[in-house]
């Protein structure tokens, strides 16, 4: 809904990924003036449409829309973002079909790089519902020892310097400096911060971090494309689940 410039880029990338792998995607670009009732009616129509496997509402929604009501309106079986409380709860228990796309992308990077999480000190900086909280659960399911840090954490650098695997998801440009990282750590930067019209940087100060870390993801180009790839994976899963309905 509306004209958020970042959302326009994200939606475009998602549509391109669908096209690339052969998933039909339909964009409903609703004007800012759309009411919550109209938006939820559209979601319900898509919930009941057997030709639709997955639904997502790109966030943020305008201020007059209750984000929670919108998320709750999506059929959990079609919730390819895994934002519905049913899917959030299933992440806690470990019995899930859909994994939130960004944390799923981070896990894929870790696994594909041959990094074993079991027993490692994992520090997640950020506690959002979309990234920090589910990220911590996924690392815990892999037997990591997980610490969640946030804006009220005292002695943050002491905590981050303890991390074998450090995930930065605070949304503050260049927040984690090289001297906050343990030599040889794996550093995953979830931040996408626009500091000038065409300049994106992460939450980690790449220049000071790259020589301290054993492995580090760049911004742009690291976690971002993985998020879209995981959305495609969830959509395929949704197609499989809804086929047997
Ligand atoms: N806005 C920012 N990130 C996301 C996301 O992963 N999904 C949706 N639907 N909106 C977002």
Short mmCIF file of N, CA, C and O and ligand atoms in Angstrom, two decimals, residues 14 56-59 81 83, ligand 1:
data_model
loop_
_atom_site.label_atom_id
_atom_site.label_comp_id
_atom_site.label_asym_id
_atom_site.label_seq_id
_atom_site.Cartn_x
_atom_site.Cartn_y
_atom_site.Cartn_z
N UNK A 14 11.14 -9.09 -5.63
CA UNK A 14 10.38 -10.33 -5.38
C UNK A 14 9.68 -10.77 -6.66
O UNK A 14 9.66 -11.97 -6.99
N UNK A 56 1.57 -12.21 0.49
CA UNK A 56 2.27 -11.34 1.44
C UNK A 56 1.82 -9.91 1.26
O UNK A 56 1.46 -9.48 0.17
N UNK A 57 1.78 -9.20 2.38
CA UNK A 57 1.50 -7.77 2.35
C UNK A 57 2.82 -7.06 2.67
O UNK A 57 3.37 -7.24 3.77
N UNK A 58 3.35 -6.32 1.71
CA UNK A 58 4.63 -5.64 1.95
C UNK A 58 4.45 -4.59 3.05
O UNK A 58 3.55 -3.76 3.00
N UNK A 59 5.33 -4.64 4.03
CA UNK A 59 5.30 -3.68 5.14
C UNK A 59 6.36 -2.59 4.89
O UNK A 59 7.32 -2.85 4.18
N UNK A 81 5.54 -15.14 4.38
CA UNK A 81 6.47 -14.33 5.20
C UNK A 81 6.66 -14.95 6.59
O UNK A 81 7.56 -14.55 7.32
N UNK A 83 4.73 -14.44 9.19
CA UNK A 83 4.48 -13.39 10.18
C UNK A 83 3.23 -13.66 11.03
O UNK A 83 3.03 -13.03 12.06
N1 LIG B 1 9.15 -5.06 4.86
C1 LIG B 1 10.45 -5.18 5.20
N2 LIG B 1 10.80 -6.48 5.17
C2 LIG B 1 9.71 -7.17 4.83
C3 LIG B 1 9.45 -8.56 4.64
O1 LIG B 1 10.31 -9.43 4.81
N3 LIG B 1 8.18 -8.87 4.27
C4 LIG B 1 7.23 -7.94 4.10
N4 LIG B 1 6.01 -8.35 3.75
N5 LIG B 1 7.43 -6.67 4.27
C5 LIG B 1 8.67 -6.29 4.63
#
